[in-house]
mmCIF file of C-alpha atoms in Angstrom:
data_model
loop_
_atom_site.group_PDB
_atom_site.id
_atom_site.type_symbol
_atom_site.label_atom_id
_atom_site.label_comp_id
_atom_site.label_asym_id
_atom_site.label_seq_id
_atom_site.Cartn_x
_atom_site.Cartn_y
_atom_site.Cartn_z
ATOM 1 C CA UNK A 1 54.871 -70.130 -87.130
ATOM 2 C CA UNK A 2 53.447 -67.528 -89.518
ATOM 3 C CA UNK A 3 51.010 -70.115 -90.850
ATOM 4 C CA UNK A 4 49.975 -71.034 -87.295
ATOM 5 C CA UNK A 5 49.203 -67.359 -86.520
ATOM 6 C CA UNK A 6 47.206 -67.023 -89.739
ATOM 7 C CA UNK A 7 45.321 -70.254 -88.953
ATOM 8 C CA UNK A 8 44.542 -69.011 -85.427
ATOM 9 C CA UNK A 9 43.239 -65.692 -86.810
ATOM 10 C CA UNK A 10 41.114 -67.639 -89.278
ATOM 11 C CA UNK A 11 39.679 -69.770 -86.454
ATOM 12 C CA UNK A 12 38.875 -66.597 -84.456
ATOM 13 C CA UNK A 13 37.079 -65.087 -87.450
ATOM 14 C CA UNK A 14 35.105 -68.318 -87.917
ATOM 15 C CA UNK A 15 34.262 -68.424 -84.237
ATOM 16 C CA UNK A 16 33.078 -64.808 -84.305
ATOM 17 C CA UNK A 17 30.979 -65.573 -87.359
ATOM 18 C CA UNK A 18 29.396 -68.543 -85.554
ATOM 19 C CA UNK A 19 28.617 -66.330 -82.551
ATOM 20 C CA UNK A 20 26.986 -63.721 -84.766
ATOM 21 C CA UNK A 21 24.950 -66.352 -86.559
ATOM 22 C CA UNK A 22 23.954 -67.996 -83.274
ATOM 23 C CA UNK A 23 22.893 -64.703 -81.714
ATOM 24 C CA UNK A 24 20.938 -63.824 -84.840
ATOM 25 C CA UNK A 25 19.218 -67.199 -84.679
ATOM 26 C CA UNK A 26 18.361 -66.725 -81.003
ATOM 27 C CA UNK A 27 16.901 -63.275 -81.644
ATOM 28 C CA UNK A 28 14.990 -64.678 -84.575
ATOM 29 C CA UNK A 29 13.845 -67.584 -82.403
ATOM 30 C CA UNK A 30 12.589 -65.193 -79.738
ATOM 31 C CA UNK A 31 10.757 -63.206 -82.356
ATOM 32 C CA UNK A 32 9.150 -66.359 -83.729
ATOM 33 C CA UNK A 33 8.212 -67.435 -80.221
ATOM 34 C CA UNK A 34 6.561 -64.084 -79.561
ATOM 35 C CA UNK A 35 4.726 -64.344 -82.849
ATOM 36 C CA UNK A 36 3.609 -67.850 -81.950
ATOM 37 C CA UNK A 37 2.400 -66.632 -78.572
ATOM 38 C CA UNK A 38 0.395 -63.860 -80.169
ATOM 39 C CA UNK A 39 -0.976 -66.272 -82.757
ATOM 40 C CA UNK A 40 -1.931 -68.802 -80.070
ATOM 41 C CA UNK A 41 -4.703 -66.581 -78.739
ATOM 42 C CA UNK A 42 -8.251 -67.634 -79.522
ATOM 43 C CA UNK A 43 -11.151 -65.228 -79.911
ATOM 44 C CA UNK A 44 -14.033 -66.768 -77.945
ATOM 45 C CA UNK A 45 -17.705 -65.901 -78.473
ATOM 46 C CA UNK A 46 -20.388 -67.387 -76.225
ATOM 47 C CA UNK A 47 -24.061 -66.585 -76.751
ATOM 48 C CA UNK A 48 -27.314 -67.769 -75.257
ATOM 49 C CA UNK A 49 -30.258 -66.626 -73.162
ATOM 50 C CA UNK A 50 -31.035 -66.041 -69.490
ATOM 51 C CA UNK A 51 -34.566 -67.036 -68.529
ATOM 52 C CA UNK A 52 -36.061 -66.724 -65.048
ATOM 53 C CA UNK A 53 -38.523 -65.191 -66.665
ATOM 54 C CA UNK A 54 -36.876 -63.112 -69.296
ATOM 55 C CA UNK A 55 -34.068 -61.012 -67.792
ATOM 56 C CA UNK A 56 -33.402 -57.618 -69.363
ATOM 57 C CA UNK A 57 -30.110 -55.733 -68.727
ATOM 58 C CA UNK A 58 -28.773 -58.436 -66.403
ATOM 59 C CA UNK A 59 -25.017 -58.673 -65.875
ATOM 60 C CA UNK A 60 -23.415 -61.697 -67.568
ATOM 61 C CA UNK A 61 -19.902 -62.866 -66.690
ATOM 62 C CA UNK A 62 -17.620 -65.660 -67.867
ATOM 63 C CA UNK A 63 -15.605 -66.761 -64.826
ATOM 64 C CA UNK A 64 -12.719 -69.210 -64.497
ATOM 65 C CA UNK A 65 -13.887 -71.540 -61.718
ATOM 66 C CA UNK A 66 -10.306 -72.375 -60.719
ATOM 67 C CA UNK A 67 -9.478 -68.873 -59.431
ATOM 68 C CA UNK A 68 -12.798 -67.009 -59.964
ATOM 69 C CA UNK A 69 -11.142 -64.524 -62.327
ATOM 70 C CA UNK A 70 -13.507 -62.764 -64.742
ATOM 71 C CA UNK A 71 -12.762 -63.577 -68.396
ATOM 72 C CA UNK A 72 -15.429 -61.395 -69.981
ATOM 73 C CA UNK A 73 -18.603 -59.501 -69.166
ATOM 74 C CA UNK A 74 -21.691 -58.187 -70.957
ATOM 75 C CA UNK A 75 -25.432 -57.543 -70.439
ATOM 76 C CA UNK A 76 -28.577 -59.296 -71.627
ATOM 77 C CA UNK A 77 -30.861 -57.524 -74.083
ATOM 78 C CA UNK A 78 -34.629 -57.124 -73.651
ATOM 79 C CA UNK A 79 -35.150 -60.696 -74.873
ATOM 80 C CA UNK A 80 -32.790 -62.095 -72.250
ATOM 81 C CA UNK A 81 -30.153 -62.852 -74.868
ATOM 82 C CA UNK A 82 -26.424 -62.307 -74.329
ATOM 83 C CA UNK A 83 -23.144 -62.462 -76.234
ATOM 84 C CA UNK A 84 -19.842 -62.725 -74.374
ATOM 85 C CA UNK A 85 -16.477 -62.130 -76.020
ATOM 86 C CA UNK A 86 -12.986 -62.722 -74.616
ATOM 87 C CA UNK A 87 -9.637 -64.344 -75.463
ATOM 88 C CA UNK A 88 -7.978 -67.543 -74.242
ATOM 89 C CA UNK A 89 -4.758 -69.398 -74.983
ATOM 90 C CA UNK A 90 -5.352 -71.838 -77.825
ATOM 91 C CA UNK A 91 -2.813 -74.362 -76.495
ATOM 92 C CA UNK A 92 -4.390 -74.598 -73.040
ATOM 93 C CA UNK A 93 -7.591 -76.177 -71.764
ATOM 94 C CA UNK A 94 -9.756 -73.575 -70.048
ATOM 95 C CA UNK A 95 -10.837 -75.802 -67.177
ATOM 96 C CA UNK A 96 -14.334 -75.217 -65.846
ATOM 97 C CA UNK A 97 -15.888 -71.894 -66.880
ATOM 98 C CA UNK A 98 -18.951 -70.540 -65.097
ATOM 99 C CA UNK A 99 -21.390 -68.325 -66.958
ATOM 100 C CA UNK A 100 -23.017 -66.237 -64.237
ATOM 101 C CA UNK A 101 -26.035 -63.995 -64.745
ATOM 102 C CA UNK A 102 -26.844 -61.589 -61.921
ATOM 103 C CA UNK A 103 -29.177 -58.689 -61.326
ATOM 104 C CA UNK A 104 -27.835 -55.156 -60.914
ATOM 105 C CA UNK A 105 -29.447 -51.722 -60.669
ATOM 106 C CA UNK A 106 -30.484 -51.814 -64.356
ATOM 107 C CA UNK A 107 -32.045 -55.274 -64.418
ATOM 108 C CA UNK A 108 -35.719 -56.029 -65.007
ATOM 109 C CA UNK A 109 -37.460 -59.394 -65.179
ATOM 110 C CA UNK A 110 -40.788 -60.568 -66.558
ATOM 111 C CA UNK A 111 -42.518 -62.450 -63.752
ATOM 112 C CA UNK A 112 -43.027 -66.032 -64.949
ATOM 113 C CA UNK A 113 -44.593 -67.423 -61.772
ATOM 114 C CA UNK A 114 -48.156 -66.938 -60.514
ATOM 115 C CA UNK A 115 -46.731 -64.242 -58.258
ATOM 116 C CA UNK A 116 -43.255 -62.738 -57.888
ATOM 117 C CA UNK A 117 -43.645 -61.081 -54.518
ATOM 118 C CA UNK A 118 -46.329 -58.471 -55.158
ATOM 119 C CA UNK A 119 -45.890 -58.612 -58.951
ATOM 120 C CA UNK A 120 -48.382 -60.535 -61.068
ATOM 121 C CA UNK A 121 -47.536 -63.065 -63.753
ATOM 122 C CA UNK A 122 -46.399 -61.350 -66.966
ATOM 123 C CA UNK A 123 -45.678 -58.014 -65.289
ATOM 124 C CA UNK A 124 -42.254 -56.465 -64.810
ATOM 125 C CA UNK A 125 -40.202 -57.075 -61.689
ATOM 126 C CA UNK A 126 -37.875 -54.116 -61.082
ATOM 127 C CA UNK A 127 -34.258 -54.164 -59.916
ATOM 128 C CA UNK A 128 -35.136 -53.388 -56.298
ATOM 129 C CA UNK A 129 -36.957 -56.736 -56.047
ATOM 130 C CA UNK A 130 -34.238 -58.734 -57.813
ATOM 131 C CA UNK A 131 -31.399 -58.210 -55.344
ATOM 132 C CA UNK A 132 -29.316 -61.369 -54.947
ATOM 133 C CA UNK A 133 -30.642 -63.084 -58.066
ATOM 134 C CA UNK A 134 -27.924 -65.240 -59.654
ATOM 135 C CA UNK A 135 -28.154 -67.862 -62.371
ATOM 136 C CA UNK A 136 -25.315 -70.075 -63.610
ATOM 137 C CA UNK A 137 -24.282 -72.671 -66.113
ATOM 138 C CA UNK A 138 -21.014 -74.397 -67.033
ATOM 139 C CA UNK A 139 -18.804 -75.109 -70.015
ATOM 140 C CA UNK A 140 -15.203 -75.874 -70.927
ATOM 141 C CA UNK A 141 -13.113 -74.712 -73.880
ATOM 142 C CA UNK A 142 -10.529 -77.341 -74.720
ATOM 143 C CA UNK A 143 -7.262 -76.514 -76.472
ATOM 144 C CA UNK A 144 -7.348 -76.485 -80.267
ATOM 145 C CA UNK A 145 -5.640 -74.971 -83.288
ATOM 146 C CA UNK A 146 -8.639 -72.813 -84.172
ATOM 147 C CA UNK A 147 -8.175 -69.055 -84.052
ATOM 148 C CA UNK A 148 -11.831 -68.560 -83.128
ATOM 149 C CA UNK A 149 -14.219 -70.527 -80.912
ATOM 150 C CA UNK A 150 -17.976 -69.983 -80.946
ATOM 151 C CA UNK A 151 -20.507 -71.451 -78.526
ATOM 152 C CA UNK A 152 -24.145 -70.662 -79.325
ATOM 153 C CA UNK A 153 -27.507 -71.283 -77.683
ATOM 154 C CA UNK A 154 -26.138 -71.687 -74.144
ATOM 155 C CA UNK A 155 -29.093 -71.397 -71.733
ATOM 156 C CA UNK A 156 -28.826 -70.021 -68.197
ATOM 157 C CA UNK A 157 -31.794 -70.592 -65.905
ATOM 158 C CA UNK A 158 -32.853 -71.937 -62.512
ATOM 159 C CA UNK A 159 -32.392 -75.549 -63.582
ATOM 160 C CA UNK A 160 -28.871 -75.068 -64.946
ATOM 161 C CA UNK A 161 -28.086 -73.196 -61.726
ATOM 162 C CA UNK A 162 -29.201 -76.099 -59.552
ATOM 163 C CA UNK A 163 -27.250 -78.586 -61.677
ATOM 164 C CA UNK A 164 -24.159 -76.342 -61.684
ATOM 165 C CA UNK A 165 -24.213 -76.291 -57.886
ATOM 166 C CA UNK A 166 -24.326 -80.099 -57.895
ATOM 167 C CA UNK A 167 -21.185 -80.127 -60.063
ATOM 168 C CA UNK A 168 -19.167 -77.491 -58.217
ATOM 169 C CA UNK A 169 -20.042 -78.931 -54.798
ATOM 170 C CA UNK A 170 -18.726 -82.329 -55.887
ATOM 171 C CA UNK A 171 -15.359 -81.083 -57.182
ATOM 172 C CA UNK A 172 -12.199 -79.840 -55.504
ATOM 173 C CA UNK A 173 -10.435 -76.650 -56.588
ATOM 174 C CA UNK A 174 -7.517 -78.484 -58.215
ATOM 175 C CA UNK A 175 -9.893 -80.436 -60.467
ATOM 176 C CA UNK A 176 -11.644 -77.321 -61.743
ATOM 177 C CA UNK A 177 -8.582 -76.100 -63.662
ATOM 178 C CA UNK A 178 -7.998 -79.431 -65.437
ATOM 179 C CA UNK A 179 -11.560 -80.316 -66.372
ATOM 180 C CA UNK A 180 -12.039 -81.043 -70.097
ATOM 181 C CA UNK A 181 -15.084 -81.309 -72.342
ATOM 182 C CA UNK A 182 -15.623 -85.084 -71.983
ATOM 183 C CA UNK A 183 -15.229 -84.831 -68.187
ATOM 184 C CA UNK A 184 -17.799 -82.037 -67.961
ATOM 185 C CA UNK A 185 -20.233 -83.772 -70.286
ATOM 186 C CA UNK A 186 -20.426 -86.746 -67.918
ATOM 187 C CA UNK A 187 -20.741 -84.469 -64.874
ATOM 188 C CA UNK A 188 -23.525 -82.486 -66.551
ATOM 189 C CA UNK A 189 -25.404 -85.674 -67.397
ATOM 190 C CA UNK A 190 -25.168 -86.902 -63.792
ATOM 191 C CA UNK A 191 -26.116 -83.486 -62.365
ATOM 192 C CA UNK A 192 -29.122 -83.253 -64.714
ATOM 193 C CA UNK A 193 -30.356 -86.608 -63.463
ATOM 194 C CA UNK A 194 -29.984 -85.513 -59.835
ATOM 195 C CA UNK A 195 -31.965 -82.294 -60.396
ATOM 196 C CA UNK A 196 -34.671 -83.919 -62.520
ATOM 197 C CA UNK A 197 -35.062 -86.727 -60.000
ATOM 198 C CA UNK A 198 -35.424 -84.266 -57.132
ATOM 199 C CA UNK A 199 -38.141 -82.434 -59.088
ATOM 200 C CA UNK A 200 -40.046 -85.624 -59.831
ATOM 201 C CA UNK A 201 -39.372 -85.633 -63.600
ATOM 202 C CA UNK A 202 -39.639 -89.163 -64.968
ATOM 203 C CA UNK A 203 -37.656 -88.538 -68.178
ATOM 204 C CA UNK A 204 -34.073 -88.453 -66.846
ATOM 205 C CA UNK A 205 -32.625 -88.294 -70.368
ATOM 206 C CA UNK A 206 -33.398 -84.560 -70.636
ATOM 207 C CA UNK A 207 -30.260 -82.428 -70.874
ATOM 208 C CA UNK A 208 -30.785 -79.415 -68.626
ATOM 209 C CA UNK A 209 -27.608 -77.725 -69.881
ATOM 210 C CA UNK A 210 -28.610 -77.634 -73.552
ATOM 211 C CA UNK A 211 -32.413 -77.588 -73.451
ATOM 212 C CA UNK A 212 -33.925 -74.366 -74.781
ATOM 213 C CA UNK A 213 -36.439 -73.437 -72.099
ATOM 214 C CA UNK A 214 -38.981 -70.775 -73.114
ATOM 215 C CA UNK A 215 -40.229 -68.060 -70.775
ATOM 216 C CA UNK A 216 -43.227 -69.535 -68.944
ATOM 217 C CA UNK A 217 -45.284 -66.438 -69.804
ATOM 218 C CA UNK A 218 -45.017 -67.238 -73.517
ATOM 219 C CA UNK A 219 -44.353 -70.951 -73.800
ATOM 220 C CA UNK A 220 -46.077 -71.488 -77.137
ATOM 221 C CA UNK A 221 -44.176 -68.630 -78.781
ATOM 222 C CA UNK A 222 -40.911 -69.968 -77.383
ATOM 223 C CA UNK A 223 -41.270 -73.500 -78.749
ATOM 224 C CA UNK A 224 -39.463 -74.238 -81.981
ATOM 225 C CA UNK A 225 -41.660 -75.242 -84.906
ATOM 226 C CA UNK A 226 -39.239 -78.097 -85.572
ATOM 227 C CA UNK A 227 -39.852 -79.652 -82.127
ATOM 228 C CA UNK A 228 -41.550 -83.024 -81.976
ATOM 229 C CA UNK A 229 -44.524 -83.410 -79.617
ATOM 230 C CA UNK A 230 -42.206 -85.111 -77.132
ATOM 231 C CA UNK A 231 -39.753 -82.193 -77.292
ATOM 232 C CA UNK A 232 -42.565 -79.668 -76.873
ATOM 233 C CA UNK A 233 -43.877 -81.519 -73.826
ATOM 234 C CA UNK A 234 -40.386 -81.681 -72.317
ATOM 235 C CA UNK A 235 -39.675 -77.981 -72.951
ATOM 236 C CA UNK A 236 -43.059 -77.020 -71.485
ATOM 237 C CA UNK A 237 -42.438 -79.098 -68.363
ATOM 238 C CA UNK A 238 -38.955 -77.629 -67.877
ATOM 239 C CA UNK A 239 -40.295 -74.104 -68.411
ATOM 240 C CA UNK A 240 -42.909 -74.584 -65.687
ATOM 241 C CA UNK A 241 -40.290 -76.065 -63.330
ATOM 242 C CA UNK A 242 -37.937 -73.166 -64.039
ATOM 243 C CA UNK A 243 -40.711 -70.714 -63.175
ATOM 244 C CA UNK A 244 -41.553 -72.613 -59.984
ATOM 245 C CA UNK A 245 -38.215 -71.629 -58.442
ATOM 246 C CA UNK A 246 -39.558 -68.076 -58.143
ATOM 247 C CA UNK A 247 -42.818 -69.073 -56.573
#
């Protein structure tokens, strides 16, 4: 009987020890999980230019198309360039992200058409005449193990806006949150063809979403020295078409 009591006490001590070890493991597991969650964040940097002509001090937003929540915001500089920074979960696809450029009370634009209202080509259009101006483009950020993600040279202009509207008008809300890079790439290609066709452009292979379109007031200065003659002709044509939307 004495041995049975001692054995029972020993079992209780072992059971208590197991409980302590289990609780310690759970606490440790929670701590690791929290650490993993904090480590799963990605620092995202997106940069590019907004041209309709060159937009100075325009508001730039990264917006989740699924729920229209704002992920990050910044302003363009006097060359129309922008850099957006925000965080996303590394283990989740972003779904469709809209980059929206809009005019506010600080925005100015270089007129790239023959006339922008009463403003001549090459002159400055002030904020009061830019009310309602919005430009957009699209991208996705697929899940990855990288701690940082950088997207550079992303153009926003009248042509990307028209093509973005083709994409968003063809998709339902539930699809927007699950869209991945390969899905969007095909949609962008199809939307580019629709826009180029409607504008009478014969070369349907042009990628509106990646093409660097110079300000129509300084086309030559905006063309890369590394461009082939074909690329220069294409960029010039797209620049003129982009300017025509303001005409």
